[in-house]
Every structure is written in structure tokens, then in C-alpha cells.
């Protein structure tokens, strides 16, 4: 594969956060560190390593500051975390994260259920977090991650205007970038193309990446639609951890190996070695024995004669 | 849902053929009939019900003539079958199928492994089958299904020119339509878009549908690319039967429920009721107890507030 200095597509691994917080068991800290090291060794250049939330709510994330400290030792890695409020953001900034995502629900119903706050309260918090960042941590990239941007299990369908309205409010609150999340697997490709096209046209260089779940199998079709709308950053989870153990294939996030295969096969360089990524699966299997892992490429392997994308191939495409 | 007289997209169910021939066990004939009846009741308008092959090679398909006879009693159903040679085609025509697919490998390596014939022998056979059809069964739609059209587990990468060359030879042999199959999960969306665009431009109204596998998770992304190239017929398999039992999610064909959800969510009417399709899963579960079934929508259900496409919505899209 090419040793691309600047990958054409940024694959952001969210397994240590979104994957691990979705399962009951807690992965021991030492295993998290081994896992993150293995992901980095496979070429992953951004990892959301945890969430700064009260341990009483999510004990799986209690060691996030320690995990961040380890991740910061890995050369070239963008260390990302999530925080649901100002207190969490303070802890994340203090821990030294490079990127911080604040979840902002597009529907108030989801906001109340997820963070127990109205939109007004969320945006007040977001403005305070943005101010703190500007004053003391200007080097951190602050992202608003718009939950249920394509549909909501509580409120049902979500209009494009509703999502764009929340995106604009988040940008106005001072974040650097606004990403769109399909939290519950509602998105379809035409909607994805429309929304990311409008996000880019209305937010310019504050338009962020896509966070898709594969709840209804449509995750990679939505990735293709987002690529067509100019998106270059995609969240994904190693092994698709977080899927329901009683639902074969019903993964949470889209699966990193499958995403990387799709992007590389299409000619977009990711800097990631699929086979080393598959090998890193072993760390998770050992640390969470019996936990079902998802994904097709890990089972099927790469096609015979497969070649990774190069920057040249991308330019030619 | 809309009672669309002419669905905007034709979903062709291949589970009773491609799914059942991929597993060791044989589904009892009575269960096949129940299954096909349930699929028809869910709104499926084309079913590949079996394969006319020597029972010694594929005992799972030994009852295909009987299955065809039952399927022919279901109003409005296009009854399709597969045959690998002239003798099988004669049996299929005699059984009264509406559509017959002859597999034609793009690579000679796959042709020799799959049907033990060189390209020359395959095209001689295909010309004889086409002549028989023209003379005695002009009402049957004869399709050449191009295996390994996007890549081959034996020969590796396949060039666009190779696939188009075989497509043209198949058309010249007299078939009505030429479809492209991603037999081993090699296809990526740009290749899919290029190949189906060229197929349409070089074969005109003889350009056929897409038969995708989901081997590396890319099946529905390839569907999206094929839609963009004008494809309107897609093969899929109920429950994704045929996947390896040791590989969660490693399905064979793309899964019918997931495909129908994607198409309807995008505004393309299929005439199929997803919930009745999910209910039909029970027949397979009873008949093949313990056999793993795949698919996300069957586990997740439809999104809250989901509406089926209507012909009006399609026109407006």
C-alpha cells in the first residue's frame, strides 16, 4: 500500500467509545491501550478513545483520561473524545485531547432522553464550551455531532430543515465543525446526499463528517452517497462491536474494515492496512471473549489481486 | 403502501435457487412451495425458484420442475429458473418457466471450474439454447447471467473490456438480456457504475439487471451505484441464506428485506411489503431450523414513521 502522508479519506475509529459504551461489560484499561496501539499500528490516524461522562452513568468509560494519556504517546494519532456537557469538556481539554465532539440532538425528544436537556440548555452549554476552547485550548478541534440528524426513534422522521437549523445554531455557538450522525439507522442515500450538500453549502469549511450506523444494512450505501456530496471523514467501529448479540449482522456503527475496503477499492487512500486491522481484531476477541464481532471483510479477507489505492490512482479517478 | 401495478424497481428473489443451492441441507419440496407462496403474498413479483441441474450434482434442486409447476399457479408471478446447459434449458422450457438464466463466466478459469466448459463450448451451447427458445418458446425471456463479471476468485481482477466482450458475445448468441453478477463479492461502486453504463450503451435494451453478493459488506453500496447507472432489476435472497455459519454477517446474496427497505426509503416503489417479507422468514426458520439467516431490517424492523414509496413520490424525486 502507499504510505500516504495525507490520506484522501479520514477514517475515524470510534469503537473504543461508541462500541464499548454500547455493551454492558467494561474492557479493562490495559486491553483498551493494547487495542488502540494495534489500531494505530494498522494505520488508523484518528481514534475516539472514550467519553468524559460520569462513571456512575457509564462505568465503561471511567478510565478515559488514562486512555487519552496513552493515546497521546502514539505518533501522528489524532486523539478524539466525546463529552456531553461543560464539565466533561473541561476534563477532556485538561486531558489533552486533540479533538472533542459534543453530541447535539436534532430533536428535543432525543435531547431530553439522551442528555436530559432542552435545546436551549444544550446551546447555552455549547457556547460555554466554545468560549472555554477559544480562550484556553485554541488548538483543539471542537465538533458538534448532530444526533438523530436523519430520523429519530422517539420523534420519527426528521426534516432536512430541522437538521440544518440545528447545524447552523451549533456553528453559531462557536464550534469548529458540525458532523451529522445517523444514530438509529434511519438515513437513506438521497437524504444523505441532500443533507451533506446543504451542510457544505451553508457551513462552508465548518461542514464535518458522517457518523453512520448500519442498523438496517444501509451504512455503506450511505457512505457512497456522502462521498458524492463531498464528505471526506467517516466514523466507523472495529468489528462493529455494540451490535445486538441476538441479531446476526445487526451491527451498531458501520464496520471499519468494511469501510476501509470500500474506500480503497474505490480508489480513495485511507492509509490503513486492512490485514493489520483484521489482525487487531484478536485483541478485542481476547479482551471481550464471547462478545460478537461483526463485519464481512474480516471473514472473507481481501479479494485476490486486490491493490490499495494510491494518491496517484485517486488523482486519476 | 401503494398498490403499484408496475413497480419502479424489480426485486428478483433468488433465495430458493442461489440460497438453497449454497447450503448442504435440502429444503423439503412442501416447504419450498410454502416459502414461495409467502414471498408472493408479500408482493414479490419475480422468483428464481430453482435450477435445472443433474440431481447428482445438486440434490437440493432435484424437485425444480415440481416447484416451477406450483409457482406458475401464483397470479402475476414471473417464474424464473437457472440452467447451466442445453439439457437443463430444455427441461426448464418444458416446465414452463417465464424466464431462464444461463450462467456465463467472464473468465475461462471460472467457466472450467463451474460448468467444465471453455468459452467456445459455452457460446455454442448458448446459441443452441437461443435457437430452441426462438423456435419453440419465444415467450420465455432468456438471460445470460455473467458470473465473476467484477472479479474472480480464480483469475483475480477482471477488466471492464473482458466483461463487455463476453456480454457482447452473449448478446450475439441470441439471448434477450445480459445481466452482471458479482459472484464473489469483488465489485466496488465506481466499477459497477462504469460497467452498467457501458452495458446499457453497448447492448441497449438487452442490458439486464444486477446480481450482487454481500461478501465484503459492499452489496447495497453497489446497488446505489447501479441505480445511478440506470439498473432497475436487482437479485436478492430472503434472509441471506447461504452465508457461512461461522461468519456472522458474511451473507451470500444481498438480503431482500434490506434491499427493499433501501429502495423504498429512496423513493423507488417495489410493490413489496417489508413486514410481510419479514413474516415469511418464519417459513424458512421452520423448514431449516438452526440455519443462520442474515439481514439487518428483519432484526431492526422499519423506522418509526416509515412510509413506502409511491409512484408519485418517484416521479417527484
XYZ file of C-alpha atoms in Angstrom:
634
model
C 0.000 0.000 0.000
C 1.018 3.581 -0.424
C 2.471 5.369 2.567
C 0.176 8.301 2.014
C 1.169 11.269 4.147
C -2.266 12.801 3.847
C -4.914 10.165 3.299
C -7.621 11.104 0.833
C -10.255 9.917 3.295
C -10.049 10.111 7.073
C -11.464 7.036 8.781
C -12.112 7.873 12.422
C -12.273 4.806 14.636
C -14.983 5.189 17.294
C -15.008 1.613 18.615
C -13.312 2.414 21.950
C -16.067 4.970 22.602
C -19.281 4.155 20.707
C -18.612 0.419 20.593
C -17.550 -0.063 24.202
C -20.238 2.167 25.674
C -22.889 0.101 23.898
C -22.035 -3.139 25.647
C -22.563 -3.981 29.291
C -19.095 -5.281 30.036
C -16.169 -2.981 30.714
C -12.988 -3.580 28.742
C -10.020 -3.464 31.150
C -7.842 -0.382 30.687
C -4.775 -2.393 29.692
C -6.754 -4.009 26.877
C -8.022 -0.641 25.667
C -4.428 0.534 25.428
C -3.369 -2.620 23.513
C -6.331 -2.217 21.184
C -5.645 1.449 20.453
C -1.968 0.656 19.883
C -2.902 -2.079 17.412
C -5.311 0.243 15.582
C -2.616 2.886 15.323
C -0.160 0.275 14.049
C -2.646 -0.634 11.309
C -2.531 2.964 10.102
C -5.621 4.413 11.785
C -4.934 8.150 12.168
C -7.877 9.264 14.334
C -9.417 7.364 17.233
C -12.239 8.438 19.515
C -10.799 6.802 22.598
C -13.529 7.430 25.138
C -16.168 9.648 26.632
C -15.916 12.075 29.560
C -19.132 11.192 31.339
C -19.941 10.485 35.000
C -18.662 6.965 35.829
C -21.973 6.275 37.558
C -23.703 6.626 34.183
C -21.150 4.826 32.008
C -18.648 2.838 34.087
C -17.175 1.503 30.802
C -15.736 4.994 30.225
C -14.388 5.702 33.735
C -10.755 5.397 32.608
C -10.982 7.765 29.642
C -8.380 10.254 30.943
C -5.880 7.419 31.338
C -6.695 6.103 27.870
C -6.231 9.580 26.394
C -2.823 9.873 28.096
C -1.688 6.641 26.444
C -3.111 7.542 23.046
C -1.250 10.854 23.119
C 2.047 8.909 23.058
C 1.254 7.368 19.653
C 2.944 9.385 16.891
C 0.691 11.167 14.443
C -2.532 9.981 16.061
C -5.431 12.421 16.380
C -6.809 11.653 19.835
C -10.548 12.316 19.949
C -13.087 12.039 22.748
C -16.712 12.818 23.412
C -18.225 14.897 26.220
C -21.923 15.573 26.781
C -21.557 18.794 28.799
C -19.259 21.566 30.056
C -17.875 19.560 32.955
C -16.973 16.693 30.624
C -15.456 19.135 28.147
C -13.286 20.677 30.890
C -11.991 17.206 31.747
C -11.364 16.398 28.076
C -9.471 19.639 27.451
C -7.429 19.080 30.610
C -6.611 15.544 29.483
C -5.141 16.953 26.292
C -7.443 15.613 23.555
C -6.839 16.883 20.016
C -10.483 16.745 19.050
C -13.636 16.905 21.133
C -17.127 16.026 19.997
C -20.209 17.357 21.774
C -23.394 15.458 20.908
C -26.296 17.718 19.960
C -29.638 16.069 19.271
C -31.645 17.427 16.359
C -34.923 16.544 18.071
C -35.721 17.839 21.520
C -37.238 14.475 22.420
C -33.894 12.778 21.863
C -32.044 15.583 23.628
C -34.179 15.188 26.754
C -33.749 11.410 26.705
C -30.025 11.433 25.935
C -28.643 14.342 27.959
C -31.760 15.477 29.868
C -31.546 18.962 28.388
C -33.711 21.162 26.210
C -32.209 22.651 23.054
C -31.833 25.996 24.882
C -29.801 24.338 27.623
C -27.682 22.426 25.110
C -26.796 25.564 23.158
C -26.016 27.511 26.325
C -23.617 24.724 27.272
C -22.175 24.595 23.759
C -21.469 28.329 23.779
C -19.678 27.997 27.133
C -17.610 25.053 25.851
C -16.724 27.006 22.699
C -15.660 30.012 24.761
C -13.501 27.849 27.027
C -11.859 26.292 23.992
C -11.189 29.661 22.313
C -9.688 31.132 25.480
C -7.633 28.240 26.810
C -7.472 25.415 24.250
C -7.498 27.033 20.802
C -5.567 24.117 19.296
C -8.385 21.622 19.996
C -10.828 20.895 17.177
C -14.325 21.240 18.616
C -17.071 19.348 16.840
C -20.822 19.317 17.318
C -22.024 15.827 16.418
C -25.673 16.078 15.416
C -27.506 13.018 16.750
C -30.650 11.698 15.030
C -29.883 14.005 12.087
C -31.663 11.657 9.655
C -34.524 10.366 11.799
C -35.293 9.658 15.432
C -36.569 6.581 17.245
C -38.573 8.900 19.517
C -39.778 11.628 17.159
C -39.854 9.700 13.864
C -38.870 11.390 10.594
C -36.656 14.494 10.794
C -36.855 17.166 8.112
C -33.775 18.454 6.292
C -34.647 21.954 7.518
C -34.706 20.833 11.146
C -31.249 19.302 10.848
C -29.803 22.309 9.006
C -31.343 24.657 11.570
C -29.608 22.822 14.432
C -26.382 22.697 12.417
C -26.462 26.468 11.994
C -27.193 27.037 15.671
C -24.264 24.798 16.591
C -21.969 26.690 14.223
C -23.216 29.982 15.652
C -22.397 28.713 19.148
C -18.773 28.637 18.019
C -17.802 25.066 17.222
C -15.208 24.440 14.528
C -17.088 21.760 12.690
C -20.541 20.163 12.575
C -20.906 16.463 11.759
C -24.098 14.509 11.053
C -24.935 11.241 12.827
C -27.457 8.627 11.776
C -27.848 7.468 15.359
C -30.577 4.905 14.762
C -30.145 3.769 11.182
C -32.793 5.938 9.524
C -30.742 7.502 6.747
C -31.161 6.712 3.060
C -28.748 7.732 0.309
C -30.761 10.527 -1.327
C -31.329 12.166 2.053
C -27.618 11.771 2.876
C -26.612 13.425 -0.384
C -29.094 16.280 0.109
C -28.150 16.953 3.726
C -24.376 16.891 3.301
C -24.638 19.013 0.168
C -26.658 21.615 2.074
C -24.361 21.356 5.100
C -21.363 22.187 2.896
C -23.155 24.999 1.131
C -24.444 26.606 4.344
C -21.500 25.945 6.690
C -18.562 26.010 4.257
C -15.419 24.667 5.887
C -17.300 24.022 9.121
C -19.163 21.144 7.458
C -17.967 17.953 9.118
C -18.014 14.224 8.646
C -20.521 11.399 8.682
C -21.257 9.024 11.523
C -23.389 6.191 10.168
C -24.835 3.166 11.849
C -25.580 0.025 9.908
C -28.832 -0.752 11.706
C -30.723 -1.584 8.526
C -27.767 -2.633 6.388
C -27.654 0.664 4.533
C -24.477 2.057 6.117
C -22.065 1.720 3.206
C -24.652 2.828 0.645
C -24.945 6.000 2.732
C -21.157 6.330 2.724
C -21.203 6.267 -1.074
C -23.875 8.975 -1.124
C -21.890 11.081 1.348
C -18.745 10.741 -0.793
C -20.754 12.044 -3.713
C -21.673 15.049 -1.545
C -18.004 15.707 -0.799
C -17.661 14.164 2.689
C -14.107 13.031 3.471
C -14.329 11.972 7.149
C -16.170 8.853 8.244
C -16.614 7.339 11.684
C -16.594 3.560 11.941
C -16.145 0.899 14.593
C -13.672 -2.003 14.607
C -15.537 -5.274 14.433
C -18.829 -3.421 14.668
C -18.926 -4.011 18.426
C -22.106 -2.853 20.016
C -24.395 -4.889 17.783
C -27.142 -6.853 19.456
C -25.882 -10.369 20.261
C -29.243 -11.778 19.233
C -29.186 -10.167 15.801
C -26.546 -11.558 13.427
C -25.321 -8.700 11.333
C -27.294 -6.055 13.253
C -24.219 -4.013 13.980
C -24.040 -0.640 15.606
C -21.638 1.582 13.686
C -20.522 0.738 10.205
C -17.595 -1.656 10.395
C -14.129 -0.154 9.962
C -12.628 -2.980 7.876
C -15.609 -2.983 5.512
C -15.459 0.815 5.174
C -11.706 0.818 4.526
C -12.112 -1.943 1.927
C -14.866 0.023 0.176
C -12.868 3.260 0.135
C -9.607 1.650 -1.001
C -11.380 -0.432 -3.659
C -12.936 2.788 -4.969
C -9.512 4.403 -5.206
C -9.563 6.522 -2.046
C -6.467 6.166 0.059
C -7.048 5.784 3.810
C -3.507 4.965 4.957
C -4.924 1.877 6.691
C -3.734 -1.700 6.169
C -6.825 -3.923 6.137
C -4.950 -7.077 7.048
C -3.331 -5.459 10.091
C -6.744 -4.111 11.027
C -8.178 -7.629 10.835
C -5.265 -8.870 12.949
C -6.084 -6.204 15.568
C -9.439 -7.932 15.949
C -7.673 -10.532 18.079
C -7.086 -8.002 20.844
C -10.820 -7.366 21.102
C -11.646 -11.063 20.911
C -9.283 -11.790 23.778
C -10.392 -8.848 25.915
C -14.110 -9.404 25.358
C -14.270 -13.162 24.905
C -17.632 -14.241 23.570
C -18.712 -10.741 22.533
C -19.971 -10.967 18.940
C -17.943 -9.048 16.380
C -19.377 -8.097 13.025
C -18.135 -7.304 9.579
C -17.744 -9.093 6.296
C -14.191 -8.328 5.208
C -12.737 -9.801 8.391
C -14.297 -13.140 7.446
C -13.906 -13.004 3.678
C -10.451 -11.423 3.520
C -9.358 -9.203 0.669
C -10.142 -10.216 -2.908
C -7.460 -11.994 -4.913
C -5.243 -9.442 -6.655
C -6.545 -6.564 -4.504
C -4.473 -3.388 -4.660
C -4.706 -0.454 -2.307
C -5.462 2.983 -3.632
C -2.593 5.326 -4.188
C -2.706 9.089 -4.282
C -1.944 8.781 -7.995
C -4.880 6.475 -8.573
C -7.089 8.903 -6.741
C -5.958 11.800 -8.875
C -6.626 9.780 -11.999
C -10.096 8.688 -10.883
C -48.108 1.051 0.705
C -49.051 1.822 -2.855
C -50.538 -0.936 -4.932
C -48.192 -0.199 -7.796
C -49.196 -2.006 -10.948
C -45.716 -1.606 -12.387
C -43.073 -1.335 -9.690
C -40.344 1.166 -10.357
C -37.748 -1.417 -9.366
C -37.981 -5.162 -9.891
C -36.621 -7.140 -6.963
C -35.989 -10.703 -8.104
C -35.872 -13.166 -5.245
C -33.197 -15.821 -5.830
C -33.223 -17.462 -2.393
C -34.934 -20.695 -3.487
C -32.159 -21.130 -6.072
C -28.943 -19.343 -5.055
C -29.636 -19.552 -1.332
C -30.734 -23.178 -1.170
C -28.031 -24.476 -3.505
C -25.385 -22.890 -1.249
C -26.283 -24.907 1.814
C -25.800 -28.609 2.334
C -29.304 -29.434 3.533
C -32.197 -29.896 1.156
C -35.367 -27.942 1.888
C -38.363 -30.314 1.537
C -40.492 -29.572 -1.519
C -43.588 -28.711 0.553
C -41.601 -26.079 2.420
C -40.269 -24.583 -0.816
C -43.867 -24.229 -2.008
C -44.928 -22.581 1.293
C -41.953 -20.254 1.118
C -42.599 -19.193 -2.476
C -46.279 -18.680 -1.669
C -45.348 -16.449 1.280
C -42.900 -14.442 -0.837
C -45.576 -13.938 -3.479
C -48.059 -12.878 -0.798
C -45.543 -10.237 0.370
C -45.612 -8.722 -3.105
C -42.519 -10.305 -4.670
C -43.141 -10.354 -8.420
C -40.215 -12.430 -9.691
C -38.732 -15.514 -8.037
C -35.914 -17.721 -9.298
C -37.400 -20.913 -7.945
C -34.675 -23.409 -8.758
C -32.046 -24.739 -11.079
C -32.285 -27.421 -13.752
C -29.087 -29.304 -12.993
C -28.330 -33.026 -12.601
C -29.646 -34.147 -9.172
C -26.356 -35.958 -8.610
C -24.583 -32.578 -8.642
C -27.146 -30.541 -6.679
C -29.693 -32.756 -4.907
C -31.147 -29.600 -3.303
C -32.546 -28.719 -6.748
C -33.910 -32.139 -7.768
C -37.551 -31.018 -7.406
C -37.263 -27.860 -9.511
C -39.857 -28.908 -12.122
C -42.400 -29.529 -9.362
C -41.566 -26.196 -7.741
C -41.983 -24.413 -11.075
C -45.385 -26.060 -11.548
C -46.536 -24.674 -8.191
C -45.082 -21.219 -8.779
C -46.925 -20.997 -12.112
C -50.232 -21.084 -10.190
C -49.433 -17.823 -8.352
C -51.075 -14.877 -10.135
C -48.780 -12.307 -11.670
C -45.576 -14.055 -10.612
C -42.665 -14.184 -13.051
C -41.315 -17.708 -12.571
C -37.571 -17.801 -13.201
C -35.053 -20.626 -13.150
C -31.426 -21.270 -13.953
C -29.921 -23.896 -16.248
C -26.241 -24.437 -16.944
C -26.572 -26.168 -20.340
C -28.857 -27.156 -23.229
C -30.280 -30.196 -21.495
C -31.199 -28.114 -18.424
C -32.673 -25.421 -20.663
C -34.835 -27.988 -22.452
C -36.171 -29.136 -19.076
C -36.782 -25.551 -17.961
C -38.647 -24.636 -21.167
C -40.710 -27.808 -20.900
C -41.565 -26.980 -17.264
C -42.995 -23.667 -18.430
C -40.682 -21.073 -16.831
C -41.253 -17.438 -17.808
C -37.582 -16.530 -17.538
C -34.454 -18.616 -17.859
C -30.962 -17.592 -16.854
C -27.886 -19.275 -18.310
C -24.708 -18.609 -16.301
C -21.776 -17.494 -18.457
C -18.434 -16.989 -16.718
C -16.403 -13.987 -17.790
C -13.144 -15.796 -17.041
C -12.370 -19.124 -18.626
C -10.870 -20.326 -15.321
C -14.246 -19.902 -13.613
C -16.074 -21.383 -16.583
C -13.975 -24.530 -16.451
C -14.438 -24.819 -12.682
C -18.159 -24.033 -12.679
C -19.539 -25.774 -15.770
C -16.427 -27.608 -17.044
C -16.588 -25.818 -20.380
C -14.394 -23.469 -22.360
C -15.850 -20.187 -23.592
C -16.202 -21.720 -27.065
C -18.272 -24.582 -25.686
C -20.382 -22.216 -23.576
C -21.218 -19.991 -26.534
C -22.015 -22.969 -28.763
C -24.446 -24.136 -26.087
C -25.864 -20.640 -25.657
C -26.534 -20.328 -29.386
C -28.342 -23.683 -29.352
C -30.440 -22.644 -26.341
C -31.288 -19.332 -28.012
C -32.319 -21.112 -31.203
C -34.530 -23.526 -29.266
C -36.142 -20.623 -27.448
C -36.776 -18.668 -30.676
C -38.292 -21.663 -32.428
C -40.373 -23.227 -29.689
C -40.554 -20.915 -26.654
C -40.483 -17.350 -27.970
C -42.437 -16.092 -24.956
C -39.653 -17.023 -22.496
C -37.187 -14.296 -21.512
C -33.706 -15.734 -21.963
C -30.955 -14.153 -19.883
C -27.209 -14.673 -19.863
C -26.035 -14.094 -16.292
C -22.372 -13.101 -16.426
C -20.586 -14.734 -13.474
C -17.447 -13.135 -11.985
C -18.167 -10.009 -14.033
C -16.387 -7.801 -11.460
C -13.555 -10.074 -10.336
C -12.816 -13.774 -9.949
C -11.605 -15.856 -7.032
C -9.592 -17.933 -9.518
C -8.324 -15.352 -12.018
C -8.277 -12.243 -9.803
C -9.188 -8.837 -11.221
C -11.365 -8.736 -14.347
C -11.143 -5.835 -16.775
C -14.187 -3.882 -17.929
C -13.290 -4.801 -21.509
C -13.266 -8.518 -20.712
C -16.730 -8.320 -19.183
C -18.118 -6.217 -22.016
C -16.591 -8.568 -24.576
C -18.358 -11.562 -23.020
C -21.571 -9.548 -22.740
C -21.443 -8.800 -26.459
C -20.740 -12.418 -27.360
C -23.708 -13.495 -25.212
C -25.953 -10.953 -26.904
C -24.681 -12.103 -30.296
C -25.543 -15.693 -29.353
C -29.167 -14.548 -29.250
C -30.166 -14.055 -25.622
C -32.746 -11.401 -24.767
C -30.890 -9.819 -21.923
C -27.439 -9.874 -20.284
C -27.106 -9.385 -16.512
C -23.933 -8.892 -14.492
C -23.141 -10.946 -11.374
C -20.638 -10.137 -8.654
C -20.296 -13.807 -7.813
C -17.578 -13.470 -5.190
C -18.013 -10.001 -3.745
C -15.310 -8.191 -5.743
C -17.328 -5.272 -7.068
C -16.891 -1.679 -5.957
C -19.265 1.185 -6.759
C -17.208 3.037 -9.388
C -16.660 -0.192 -11.304
C -20.371 -1.009 -11.017
C -21.321 2.400 -12.376
C -18.819 2.142 -15.252
C -19.793 -1.400 -16.253
C -23.563 -0.951 -16.187
C -23.260 2.357 -18.024
C -21.228 0.650 -20.768
C -23.558 -2.349 -20.790
C -26.531 -0.054 -21.454
C -24.678 1.918 -24.076
C -23.404 -1.148 -25.935
C -26.365 -3.522 -25.533
C -29.284 -1.066 -25.415
C -32.454 -2.780 -24.254
C -30.606 -6.076 -23.873
C -28.772 -4.671 -20.832
C -30.012 -6.600 -17.809
C -30.000 -6.461 -14.049
C -27.524 -6.757 -11.218
C -26.839 -9.807 -9.087
C -24.725 -8.716 -6.127
C -23.315 -10.672 -3.246
C -22.596 -9.029 0.075
C -19.363 -10.905 0.709
C -17.451 -7.827 1.839
C -20.401 -5.764 3.037
C -20.456 -3.636 -0.091
C -23.650 -5.052 -1.640
C -26.033 -2.156 -1.080
C -23.411 0.469 -1.942
C -23.102 -1.335 -5.274
C -26.889 -1.263 -5.631
C -26.807 2.513 -5.243
C -24.108 2.768 -7.915
C -26.095 0.511 -10.251
C -29.219 2.639 -9.752
C -27.165 5.650 -10.786
C -26.245 3.742 -13.956
C -29.914 3.074 -14.712
C -30.297 -0.508 -13.480
C -33.877 -1.367 -12.458
C -33.692 -5.110 -11.724
C -31.889 -6.495 -8.689
C -31.483 -10.056 -7.472
C -31.557 -10.648 -3.724
C -32.070 -13.511 -1.321
C -34.577 -13.762 1.544
C -32.750 -13.869 4.819
C -29.423 -14.004 3.006
C -29.360 -17.788 3.280
C -26.179 -19.296 2.046
C -23.893 -17.297 4.288
C -21.184 -19.167 6.124
C -22.496 -20.268 9.535
C -19.140 -19.414 11.061
C -19.087 -15.865 9.728
C -21.675 -13.543 11.285
C -22.892 -11.223 8.592
C -20.933 -12.930 5.838
C -24.005 -13.422 3.708
C -24.169 -14.727 0.198
C -26.537 -12.601 -1.861
C -27.649 -9.190 -0.733
C -30.597 -9.574 1.607
C -34.041 -8.983 0.117
C -35.548 -7.118 3.109
C -32.557 -4.792 3.333
C -32.662 -4.124 -0.418
C -36.405 -3.452 -0.399
C -36.005 -1.115 2.593
C -33.231 0.788 0.805
C -35.194 1.133 -2.422
C -38.457 2.153 -0.755
C -36.680 4.599 1.573
C -35.078 6.163 -1.515
C -38.484 6.574 -3.135
C -38.434 3.610 -5.524
C -41.551 1.520 -5.369
C -41.017 -2.257 -5.316
C -44.564 -3.444 -4.648
C -43.201 -5.448 -1.707
C -44.432 -5.222 1.881
C -41.365 -5.430 4.132
C -43.276 -6.595 7.175
C -44.894 -9.456 5.284
C -41.480 -10.312 3.891
C -40.085 -10.441 7.422
C -43.022 -12.617 8.467
C -42.196 -15.012 5.590
C -38.850 -15.561 7.307
C -40.682 -17.887 9.693
C -41.257 -20.430 6.929
C -37.519 -20.661 6.303
C -36.725 -20.800 10.003
C -39.139 -23.695 10.457
C -38.004 -25.576 7.362
C -34.287 -25.113 8.003
C -34.189 -24.977 11.806
C -30.814 -23.769 13.017
C -29.677 -22.445 9.640
C -28.391 -18.893 10.172
C -30.389 -16.169 8.461
C -28.909 -12.758 7.828
C -30.137 -9.257 7.322
C -30.499 -6.123 9.385
C -34.035 -4.946 8.672
C -35.537 -8.242 9.842
C -33.973 -7.602 13.253
C -34.344 -3.825 13.461
C -37.779 -3.507 11.875
C -38.826 -0.471 9.882
C -38.016 3.013 11.228
C -40.699 4.869 13.157
C -42.881 6.839 10.746
C -41.579 4.940 7.697
C -43.612 5.393 4.530
C -43.366 3.315 1.408
C -42.552 4.925 -1.890
C -45.400 5.712 -4.206
C -45.242 6.115 -7.946
C -45.998 9.817 -7.322
C -43.068 10.179 -4.959
C -40.856 8.534 -7.529
C -41.947 10.921 -10.245
C -41.301 13.844 -7.927
C -37.861 12.563 -6.896
